[in-house]
């Protein structure tokens, strides 16, 4: 059989071409081992170094994701609200939509960098100390120092941006963890026994309410602007009404009684206000009786409270429970609706009872002064009993941090303590001390955390179990 032209050409070029019909079997190409894999194969020290690097990188990325996700979500919600609102309702000189979007992106990036750097710094310092001095030898103080070193990451949110509220909240959380450690301790357990009171969260809420609501009426500038705007909306009273109550509580002549009357006239209410009145009930609710005002105010307050808790319950239901939502939608949606209704009831009762108790005391004692306002707002915290037990401590600690900030602002304005502005970046110092305590408890007293917080911290920081120095030396 004569060879074909293609075969002749291939032969002329020095190639051998098989004339068989069956294809020639291909030889499997084995990957060439790299020099690094040959060098470090089976080297436990190299594998340990890779695990350290992996932990630090993962902690940084996860911290960034949490920071950017939380801040970005809040920014997205505020932008949607802004786009939904009409341009005429915005104040003159406010930011444009483009400027608000750029600001939101910057804030999202800064908070992502803040938490990413915090997590990465903590993991790096923790691993560095353990590598130099051993895991067991440094176990009691390693996480404390790593948390302290990671604290200044807060500066990445902006060198001139004070985060007093955040720092105080983290400080309060660290104090709670320290108290739980004290309760467990044999040495300090007897001194911390009063902290085991089952209704301590409600008592803290009452204390915080007295400070917050008194400041809301008498000194609103002591509260952060964002929190003050929240109270203005949920409190349901115009600033001009609050000013009238403040004047009579402080024993000053009315500065805006005519404006209060004009306000009620604009609502179609013809109210008569006595300049010599001793109780401000007429200023607070016009011609309504105290009981009638409470009922009407409660209905309105509930309507204002529902939109607050819709995202609080719906977003976790859609994200955290997305798989269960497909399998048992009615159960999860039922719990979500129940949670929204219950929390909305708490907030509406809380706001309504603030006016109930103050009016009640004003009527009994026929006077209105600063102690009466503080005393009347104290039992408002009892509304927290409506909430689930697991949520009570969260709400009370949040309000307590706000109350502490307001209290020290009032003290500094009275000249009894230096203002926070004179202590440069005191928020960073407080935050660093608080995170040092929290991370120490996380590494050494893990049972003082609730499981959901512990799972998040484990996911981000991935702290390995303590290893003995002998095992560490063998791996070295």
Short mmCIF file of C-alpha atoms in Angstrom, two decimals:
data_model
loop_
_atom_site.label_atom_id
_atom_site.label_comp_id
_atom_site.label_asym_id
_atom_site.label_seq_id
_atom_site.Cartn_x
_atom_site.Cartn_y
_atom_site.Cartn_z
CA UNK A 1 0.00 0.00 0.00
CA UNK A 2 1.60 3.28 -1.12
CA UNK A 3 2.11 5.96 1.43
CA UNK A 4 -0.03 9.07 1.16
CA UNK A 5 1.31 12.51 0.38
CA UNK A 6 0.86 13.61 4.05
CA UNK A 7 2.89 10.62 5.26
CA UNK A 8 5.67 11.42 2.78
CA UNK A 9 5.82 15.03 3.96
CA UNK A 10 5.91 13.97 7.60
CA UNK A 11 8.68 11.46 6.92
CA UNK A 12 10.65 14.06 5.04
CA UNK A 13 10.41 16.38 8.03
CA UNK A 14 11.81 13.72 10.38
CA UNK A 15 8.47 12.74 12.00
CA UNK A 16 7.03 9.26 12.32
CA UNK A 17 3.33 8.95 11.51
CA UNK A 18 1.50 5.77 12.43
CA UNK A 19 -0.59 4.33 9.62
CA UNK A 20 -2.66 2.26 12.01
CA UNK A 21 -6.35 3.09 12.27
CA UNK A 22 -6.32 2.89 16.10
CA UNK A 23 -5.19 6.09 17.80
CA UNK A 24 -1.98 5.88 19.77
CA UNK A 25 -2.49 5.94 23.54
CA UNK A 26 -1.63 9.29 25.15
CA UNK A 27 0.88 9.24 27.96
CA UNK A 28 -0.38 10.85 31.17
CA UNK A 29 1.51 14.04 31.99
CA UNK A 30 2.38 14.16 35.68
CA UNK A 31 2.67 17.60 37.24
CA UNK A 32 6.22 18.61 38.00
CA UNK A 33 6.71 19.14 41.72
CA UNK A 34 7.62 22.69 42.53
CA UNK A 35 10.80 23.46 44.40
CA UNK A 36 8.85 24.85 47.36
CA UNK A 37 6.72 21.74 47.72
CA UNK A 38 9.83 19.56 47.61
CA UNK A 39 11.56 21.78 50.13
CA UNK A 40 8.73 22.05 52.69
CA UNK A 41 6.86 18.77 52.15
CA UNK A 42 6.11 17.32 55.55
CA UNK A 43 7.68 20.29 57.33
CA UNK A 44 5.40 20.99 60.34
CA UNK A 45 7.00 24.37 60.96
CA UNK A 46 6.13 25.55 57.44
CA UNK A 47 2.59 24.23 57.77
CA UNK A 48 2.21 26.06 61.10
CA UNK A 49 3.45 29.31 59.56
CA UNK A 50 0.92 28.92 56.76
CA UNK A 51 -1.85 28.39 59.31
CA UNK A 52 -0.82 31.60 61.12
CA UNK A 53 -0.83 33.55 57.89
CA UNK A 54 -4.16 32.05 56.88
CA UNK A 55 -5.71 32.97 60.22
CA UNK A 56 -4.51 36.60 60.05
CA UNK A 57 -5.61 37.07 56.42
CA UNK A 58 -9.01 35.46 57.01
CA UNK A 59 -9.60 37.54 60.15
CA UNK A 60 -8.79 40.72 58.21
CA UNK A 61 -11.09 39.86 55.32
CA UNK A 62 -13.94 38.75 57.57
CA UNK A 63 -13.62 41.83 59.76
CA UNK A 64 -13.69 44.04 56.68
CA UNK A 65 -16.76 42.22 55.39
CA UNK A 66 -18.63 42.72 58.67
CA UNK A 67 -17.69 46.38 59.02
CA UNK A 68 -18.45 47.26 55.41
CA UNK A 69 -21.62 45.18 55.45
CA UNK A 70 -23.07 46.76 58.58
CA UNK A 71 -22.16 50.33 57.69
CA UNK A 72 -23.04 49.83 54.05
CA UNK A 73 -26.43 48.41 54.97
CA UNK A 74 -27.23 51.38 57.19
CA UNK A 75 -25.99 53.77 54.51
CA UNK A 76 -28.11 52.05 51.87
CA UNK A 77 -31.19 52.31 54.07
CA UNK A 78 -30.59 56.03 54.70
CA UNK A 79 -30.08 56.65 50.97
CA UNK A 80 -33.32 54.86 50.13
CA UNK A 81 -35.15 56.95 52.70
CA UNK A 82 -33.54 60.05 51.26
CA UNK A 83 -34.56 59.17 47.70
CA UNK A 84 -38.09 58.42 48.85
CA UNK A 85 -38.45 61.77 50.61
CA UNK A 86 -39.38 64.78 48.56
CA UNK A 87 -36.84 67.44 47.80
CA UNK A 88 -39.03 70.11 49.36
CA UNK A 89 -38.91 68.37 52.74
CA UNK A 90 -35.13 68.64 52.93
CA UNK A 91 -33.46 71.48 54.73
CA UNK A 92 -31.79 74.22 52.76
CA UNK A 93 -28.07 73.66 52.34
CA UNK A 94 -28.28 69.90 52.89
CA UNK A 95 -26.22 67.45 50.82
CA UNK A 96 -27.28 66.45 47.34
CA UNK A 97 -27.99 62.80 46.54
CA UNK A 98 -24.59 62.48 44.80
CA UNK A 99 -22.76 63.90 47.80
CA UNK A 100 -24.71 61.63 50.15
CA UNK A 101 -23.78 58.60 48.03
CA UNK A 102 -20.08 59.53 48.02
CA UNK A 103 -20.18 60.06 51.78
CA UNK A 104 -21.87 56.68 52.27
CA UNK A 105 -19.20 54.92 50.20
CA UNK A 106 -16.43 56.61 52.18
CA UNK A 107 -18.03 55.66 55.49
CA UNK A 108 -18.52 52.07 54.31
CA UNK A 109 -14.85 51.83 53.31
CA UNK A 110 -13.66 53.39 56.57
CA UNK A 111 -15.67 51.07 58.79
CA UNK A 112 -14.60 48.08 56.73
CA UNK A 113 -10.97 49.10 57.17
CA UNK A 114 -11.57 49.72 60.89
CA UNK A 115 -12.95 46.27 61.70
CA UNK A 116 -10.69 44.52 59.19
CA UNK A 117 -7.60 46.12 60.70
CA UNK A 118 -8.83 45.41 64.22
CA UNK A 119 -9.37 41.72 63.48
CA UNK A 120 -6.13 41.35 61.55
CA UNK A 121 -4.08 43.18 64.18
CA UNK A 122 -5.52 41.11 67.00
CA UNK A 123 -4.85 37.82 65.22
CA UNK A 124 -1.32 38.91 64.22
CA UNK A 125 -0.30 40.07 67.70
CA UNK A 126 -1.88 36.99 69.28
CA UNK A 127 0.06 34.65 66.98
CA UNK A 128 3.29 36.65 67.31
CA UNK A 129 3.29 36.53 71.11
CA UNK A 130 2.45 32.81 71.09
CA UNK A 131 5.26 32.08 68.62
CA UNK A 132 7.89 33.93 70.67
CA UNK A 133 6.99 33.06 74.25
CA UNK A 134 4.73 30.02 73.89
CA UNK A 135 0.99 29.41 74.01
CA UNK A 136 0.64 28.15 77.56
CA UNK A 137 3.07 30.62 79.09
CA UNK A 138 1.23 33.64 77.63
CA UNK A 139 -2.32 32.29 77.70
CA UNK A 140 -3.45 34.44 80.65
CA UNK A 141 -2.46 37.80 79.15
CA UNK A 142 -1.87 37.32 75.42
CA UNK A 143 -5.40 38.15 74.25
CA UNK A 144 -5.61 41.05 76.69
CA UNK A 145 -2.55 42.69 75.14
CA UNK A 146 -3.61 41.83 71.59
CA UNK A 147 -7.01 43.46 72.15
CA UNK A 148 -5.35 46.54 73.63
CA UNK A 149 -2.99 46.88 70.66
CA UNK A 150 -5.83 46.41 68.15
CA UNK A 151 -8.02 49.09 69.76
CA UNK A 152 -6.46 52.13 68.02
CA UNK A 153 -7.78 50.74 64.72
CA UNK A 154 -10.76 52.98 65.47
CA UNK A 155 -8.67 55.89 64.15
CA UNK A 156 -9.23 54.54 60.63
CA UNK A 157 -12.83 55.76 60.77
CA UNK A 158 -11.45 59.30 60.60
CA UNK A 159 -8.76 61.12 62.60
CA UNK A 160 -11.18 63.85 63.68
CA UNK A 161 -14.26 61.68 64.19
CA UNK A 162 -15.21 61.05 67.83
CA UNK A 163 -16.99 57.79 68.60
CA UNK A 164 -17.88 58.37 72.23
CA UNK A 165 -21.18 56.49 72.01
CA UNK A 166 -19.58 53.41 70.45
CA UNK A 167 -16.69 53.43 72.94
CA UNK A 168 -19.04 53.70 75.92
CA UNK A 169 -21.26 50.93 74.59
CA UNK A 170 -18.29 48.58 74.18
CA UNK A 171 -17.11 49.61 77.67
CA UNK A 172 -20.50 48.71 79.14
CA UNK A 173 -20.40 45.35 77.35
CA UNK A 174 -16.94 44.66 78.74
CA UNK A 175 -18.14 45.58 82.26
CA UNK A 176 -20.96 43.04 81.93
CA UNK A 177 -18.51 40.32 80.90
CA UNK A 178 -16.20 41.24 83.77
CA UNK A 179 -19.15 41.06 86.17
CA UNK A 180 -20.04 37.59 84.89
CA UNK A 181 -16.45 36.52 85.47
CA UNK A 182 -16.67 37.94 89.00
CA UNK A 183 -19.86 36.01 89.69
CA UNK A 184 -18.08 32.78 88.71
CA UNK A 185 -15.04 33.57 90.82
CA UNK A 186 -14.71 31.99 94.25
CA UNK A 187 -12.80 35.01 95.47
CA UNK A 188 -15.16 37.75 94.25
CA UNK A 189 -18.40 35.77 93.90
CA UNK A 190 -19.89 36.98 97.19
CA UNK A 191 -19.27 40.61 96.24
CA UNK A 192 -20.86 40.17 92.81
CA UNK A 193 -23.92 38.33 94.14
CA UNK A 194 -26.22 41.40 93.82
CA UNK A 195 -25.47 41.37 90.08
CA UNK A 196 -27.31 38.06 89.74
CA UNK A 197 -30.69 39.73 90.35
CA UNK A 198 -33.07 38.42 87.69
CA UNK A 199 -34.60 41.87 87.05
CA UNK A 200 -31.34 43.78 87.07
CA UNK A 201 -31.76 44.54 83.38
CA UNK A 202 -35.08 46.29 84.07
CA UNK A 203 -33.52 48.29 86.91
CA UNK A 204 -30.71 49.43 84.60
CA UNK A 205 -33.32 50.43 82.05
CA UNK A 206 -35.15 52.52 84.65
CA UNK A 207 -31.90 54.31 85.60
CA UNK A 208 -31.05 54.93 81.96
CA UNK A 209 -34.57 56.15 81.20
CA UNK A 210 -34.46 58.67 84.01
CA UNK A 211 -31.28 60.22 82.62
CA UNK A 212 -32.17 60.00 78.92
CA UNK A 213 -35.75 61.28 79.12
CA UNK A 214 -34.89 64.00 81.62
CA UNK A 215 -32.15 65.18 79.30
CA UNK A 216 -34.52 64.93 76.34
CA UNK A 217 -36.82 67.45 78.04
CA UNK A 218 -34.38 69.60 80.02
CA UNK A 219 -31.07 69.40 78.14
CA UNK A 220 -31.48 67.79 74.70
CA UNK A 221 -28.02 68.97 73.55
CA UNK A 222 -26.44 66.40 75.88
CA UNK A 223 -27.72 63.61 73.62
CA UNK A 224 -26.12 62.69 70.27
CA UNK A 225 -27.92 64.30 67.33
CA UNK A 226 -28.92 61.01 65.70
CA UNK A 227 -30.36 59.66 68.95
CA UNK A 228 -32.07 62.99 69.63
CA UNK A 229 -33.81 62.89 66.26
CA UNK A 230 -35.00 59.36 67.05
CA UNK A 231 -36.47 60.57 70.35
CA UNK A 232 -38.08 63.55 68.65
CA UNK A 233 -39.90 61.22 66.28
CA UNK A 234 -40.91 58.58 68.81
CA UNK A 235 -41.63 61.11 71.57
CA UNK A 236 -44.35 62.62 69.42
CA UNK A 237 -43.97 66.15 70.79
CA UNK A 238 -42.84 69.27 68.97
CA UNK A 239 -39.69 70.99 70.31
CA UNK A 240 -41.82 74.01 71.21
CA UNK A 241 -43.85 71.83 73.61
CA UNK A 242 -40.70 70.48 75.24
CA UNK A 243 -39.40 74.03 75.66
CA UNK A 244 -42.57 74.97 77.53
CA UNK A 245 -42.18 72.02 79.90
CA UNK A 246 -38.52 72.92 80.39
CA UNK A 247 -39.38 76.52 81.31
CA UNK A 248 -41.84 75.52 84.02
CA UNK A 249 -39.58 72.73 85.36
CA UNK A 250 -36.62 75.10 85.66
CA UNK A 251 -38.76 77.75 87.36
CA UNK A 252 -38.22 80.30 84.59
CA UNK A 253 -40.76 82.62 82.99
CA UNK A 254 -42.32 81.17 79.84
CA UNK A 255 -40.37 82.13 76.75
CA UNK A 256 -42.75 80.76 74.13
CA UNK A 257 -46.25 80.47 75.59
CA UNK A 258 -47.70 82.36 72.65
CA UNK A 259 -45.94 80.04 70.22
CA UNK A 260 -47.39 77.02 72.03
CA UNK A 261 -50.88 78.46 71.63
CA UNK A 262 -50.26 79.09 67.93
CA UNK A 263 -49.07 75.51 67.57
CA UNK A 264 -52.31 74.13 68.99
CA UNK A 265 -54.33 76.57 66.88
CA UNK A 266 -52.64 75.17 63.78
CA UNK A 267 -53.95 71.76 64.85
CA UNK A 268 -57.47 73.12 65.22
CA UNK A 269 -57.36 73.20 69.02
CA UNK A 270 -58.28 76.36 70.89
CA UNK A 271 -56.35 76.09 74.15
CA UNK A 272 -56.14 78.56 77.03
CA UNK A 273 -52.75 78.71 78.74
CA UNK A 274 -52.24 80.32 82.14
CA UNK A 275 -48.82 82.01 82.52
CA UNK A 276 -48.96 81.17 86.25
CA UNK A 277 -49.66 77.45 85.81
CA UNK A 278 -47.87 75.07 88.17
CA UNK A 279 -48.21 71.87 86.14
CA UNK A 280 -47.56 71.65 82.35
CA UNK A 281 -50.39 69.26 81.46
CA UNK A 282 -52.10 71.91 79.31
CA UNK A 283 -48.85 72.43 77.43
CA UNK A 284 -48.29 68.69 76.92
CA UNK A 285 -51.74 67.63 75.71
CA UNK A 286 -53.84 70.75 75.29
CA UNK A 287 -57.54 70.33 76.14
CA UNK A 288 -57.30 66.55 76.41
CA UNK A 289 -57.46 64.86 79.78
CA UNK A 290 -54.37 62.97 80.91
CA UNK A 291 -56.04 59.57 80.40
CA UNK A 292 -57.49 60.53 77.02
CA UNK A 293 -54.10 61.79 75.89
CA UNK A 294 -52.42 58.52 76.85
CA UNK A 295 -54.84 56.44 74.78
CA UNK A 296 -54.58 58.58 71.67
CA UNK A 297 -50.81 58.90 72.05
CA UNK A 298 -50.40 55.11 72.40
CA UNK A 299 -52.20 54.42 69.11
CA UNK A 300 -50.01 56.94 67.31
CA UNK A 301 -46.85 55.68 69.04
CA UNK A 302 -47.55 52.10 67.93
CA UNK A 303 -47.85 53.26 64.35
CA UNK A 304 -44.48 55.00 64.65
CA UNK A 305 -42.84 51.98 66.31
CA UNK A 306 -43.72 49.32 63.73
CA UNK A 307 -41.47 50.72 60.94
CA UNK A 308 -38.56 50.76 63.42
CA UNK A 309 -38.72 47.02 64.03
CA UNK A 310 -39.68 45.81 60.55
CA UNK A 311 -36.06 45.70 59.31
CA UNK A 312 -34.81 44.50 62.71
CA UNK A 313 -36.80 41.27 62.36
CA UNK A 314 -37.30 40.88 58.60
CA UNK A 315 -33.65 41.15 57.55
CA UNK A 316 -32.44 38.33 59.88
CA UNK A 317 -35.41 36.22 58.79
CA UNK A 318 -34.45 36.63 55.12
CA UNK A 319 -30.69 36.20 55.60
CA UNK A 320 -30.04 34.05 58.65
CA UNK A 321 -33.13 31.83 58.36
CA UNK A 322 -33.38 31.73 54.56
CA UNK A 323 -33.14 27.92 54.39
CA UNK A 324 -35.69 27.40 57.14
CA UNK A 325 -37.93 29.95 55.47
CA UNK A 326 -38.32 27.61 52.50
CA UNK A 327 -38.93 24.52 54.64
CA UNK A 328 -41.25 25.99 57.29
CA UNK A 329 -42.27 29.48 56.15
CA UNK A 330 -45.34 29.80 58.34
CA UNK A 331 -43.40 29.07 61.55
CA UNK A 332 -40.62 31.57 60.84
CA UNK A 333 -42.94 34.26 59.51
CA UNK A 334 -45.21 33.77 62.51
CA UNK A 335 -42.30 34.27 64.92
CA UNK A 336 -41.15 37.30 62.92
CA UNK A 337 -44.58 38.94 63.02
CA UNK A 338 -44.88 38.15 66.72
CA UNK A 339 -41.47 39.71 67.39
CA UNK A 340 -42.35 42.86 65.44
CA UNK A 341 -45.64 43.22 67.32
CA UNK A 342 -44.05 42.61 70.71
CA UNK A 343 -41.14 45.02 70.25
CA UNK A 344 -43.43 47.67 68.78
CA UNK A 345 -45.67 47.28 71.81
CA UNK A 346 -42.67 47.79 74.09
CA UNK A 347 -41.56 51.00 72.36
CA UNK A 348 -45.07 52.46 72.20
CA UNK A 349 -45.75 51.66 75.88
CA UNK A 350 -42.34 53.07 76.80
CA UNK A 351 -43.03 56.39 75.08
CA UNK A 352 -46.61 56.60 76.35
CA UNK A 353 -45.69 55.80 79.94
CA UNK A 354 -43.15 58.63 79.96
CA UNK A 355 -46.02 61.11 79.74
CA UNK A 356 -48.27 59.00 82.01
CA UNK A 357 -45.88 59.00 84.96
CA UNK A 358 -44.86 62.63 84.65
CA UNK A 359 -48.46 63.83 84.42
CA UNK A 360 -49.38 61.57 87.33
CA UNK A 361 -46.69 63.02 89.61
CA UNK A 362 -47.36 66.59 88.50
CA UNK A 363 -51.05 66.18 89.38
CA UNK A 364 -50.37 64.57 92.77
CA UNK A 365 -47.79 67.06 94.01
CA UNK A 366 -49.17 70.04 92.06
CA UNK A 367 -45.69 71.10 91.02
CA UNK A 368 -43.20 70.55 88.24
CA UNK A 369 -39.47 70.77 88.83
CA UNK A 370 -36.31 68.97 87.82
CA UNK A 371 -36.49 66.24 90.53
CA UNK A 372 -40.11 65.57 89.56
CA UNK A 373 -39.12 65.11 85.91
CA UNK A 374 -36.28 62.74 86.87
CA UNK A 375 -38.54 60.80 89.25
CA UNK A 376 -41.41 60.61 86.77
CA UNK A 377 -39.26 59.19 83.98
CA UNK A 378 -37.68 56.49 86.18
CA UNK A 379 -40.58 53.97 86.10
CA UNK A 380 -40.78 54.33 82.31
CA UNK A 381 -38.16 51.57 82.13
CA UNK A 382 -40.68 49.05 83.46
CA UNK A 383 -41.99 48.82 79.90
CA UNK A 384 -38.96 46.62 79.18
CA UNK A 385 -40.81 43.74 80.87
CA UNK A 386 -42.85 43.44 77.66
CA UNK A 387 -39.76 42.39 75.70
CA UNK A 388 -38.29 38.89 75.59
CA UNK A 389 -35.82 38.13 78.37
CA UNK A 390 -32.99 37.65 75.86
CA UNK A 391 -33.53 41.12 74.40
CA UNK A 392 -33.89 42.99 77.69
CA UNK A 393 -30.21 43.08 78.55
CA UNK A 394 -29.33 44.21 75.01
CA UNK A 395 -31.74 47.14 75.12
CA UNK A 396 -30.86 48.15 78.69
CA UNK A 397 -27.11 48.15 77.98
CA UNK A 398 -27.57 50.21 74.84
CA UNK A 399 -29.67 52.78 76.70
CA UNK A 400 -27.25 52.73 79.65
CA UNK A 401 -24.34 53.71 77.39
CA UNK A 402 -26.39 56.60 76.02
CA UNK A 403 -27.33 57.65 79.54
CA UNK A 404 -23.69 57.62 80.70
CA UNK A 405 -22.68 59.81 77.77
CA UNK A 406 -25.51 62.26 78.50
CA UNK A 407 -24.73 62.30 82.23
CA UNK A 408 -21.08 63.23 81.78
CA UNK A 409 -21.98 65.84 79.17
CA UNK A 410 -24.30 67.47 81.71
CA UNK A 411 -21.58 67.24 84.36
CA UNK A 412 -19.00 68.87 82.10
CA UNK A 413 -21.42 71.65 81.14
CA UNK A 414 -21.94 72.30 84.85
CA UNK A 415 -18.17 72.53 85.33
CA UNK A 416 -18.00 69.44 87.53
CA UNK A 417 -15.70 67.48 85.20
CA UNK A 418 -13.55 68.30 82.15
CA UNK A 419 -15.32 68.03 78.79
CA UNK A 420 -14.52 65.07 76.60
CA UNK A 421 -13.31 67.40 73.84
CA UNK A 422 -10.31 68.37 76.01
CA UNK A 423 -9.26 64.73 76.29
CA UNK A 424 -7.95 64.07 72.80
CA UNK A 425 -9.23 60.77 71.44
CA UNK A 426 -10.43 59.60 74.80
CA UNK A 427 -12.87 57.41 72.85
CA UNK A 428 -9.93 55.44 71.42
CA UNK A 429 -8.46 54.91 74.90
CA UNK A 430 -11.80 53.75 76.31
CA UNK A 431 -12.42 51.53 73.29
CA UNK A 432 -8.96 49.93 73.55
CA UNK A 433 -9.37 49.14 77.25
CA UNK A 434 -12.84 47.69 76.63
CA UNK A 435 -11.72 45.51 73.71
CA UNK A 436 -8.78 44.26 75.78
CA UNK A 437 -11.21 43.04 78.45
CA UNK A 438 -13.62 41.55 75.91
CA UNK A 439 -10.92 39.65 74.00
CA UNK A 440 -9.40 38.38 77.25
CA UNK A 441 -12.79 37.04 78.31
CA UNK A 442 -13.22 35.56 74.84
CA UNK A 443 -9.97 33.61 75.09
CA UNK A 444 -10.09 32.65 78.79
CA UNK A 445 -13.73 32.88 79.96
CA UNK A 446 -15.68 31.78 76.92
CA UNK A 447 -18.70 30.62 78.90
CA UNK A 448 -19.60 34.23 79.85
CA UNK A 449 -20.59 34.89 76.22
CA UNK A 450 -23.92 34.06 74.69
CA UNK A 451 -23.63 31.40 72.01
CA UNK A 452 -24.60 33.63 69.09
CA UNK A 453 -21.87 36.16 69.92
CA UNK A 454 -19.35 33.40 70.52
CA UNK A 455 -20.09 31.89 67.10
CA UNK A 456 -19.49 35.22 65.38
CA UNK A 457 -16.23 35.81 67.24
CA UNK A 458 -15.03 32.29 66.46
CA UNK A 459 -15.85 32.81 62.80
CA UNK A 460 -13.89 36.06 62.63
CA UNK A 461 -10.91 35.50 64.90
CA UNK A 462 -10.61 31.74 64.86
CA UNK A 463 -8.66 31.51 68.11
CA UNK A 464 -7.06 28.05 68.28
CA UNK A 465 -7.31 25.94 71.44
CA UNK A 466 -4.51 26.54 73.95
CA UNK A 467 -1.45 24.42 73.29
CA UNK A 468 1.20 23.42 75.80
CA UNK A 469 4.72 24.78 75.53
CA UNK A 470 6.10 21.27 75.06
CA UNK A 471 3.86 20.70 72.04
CA UNK A 472 4.77 24.12 70.71
CA UNK A 473 8.49 23.34 71.01
CA UNK A 474 8.05 20.00 69.22
CA UNK A 475 6.31 21.73 66.33
CA UNK A 476 9.14 24.26 66.19
#
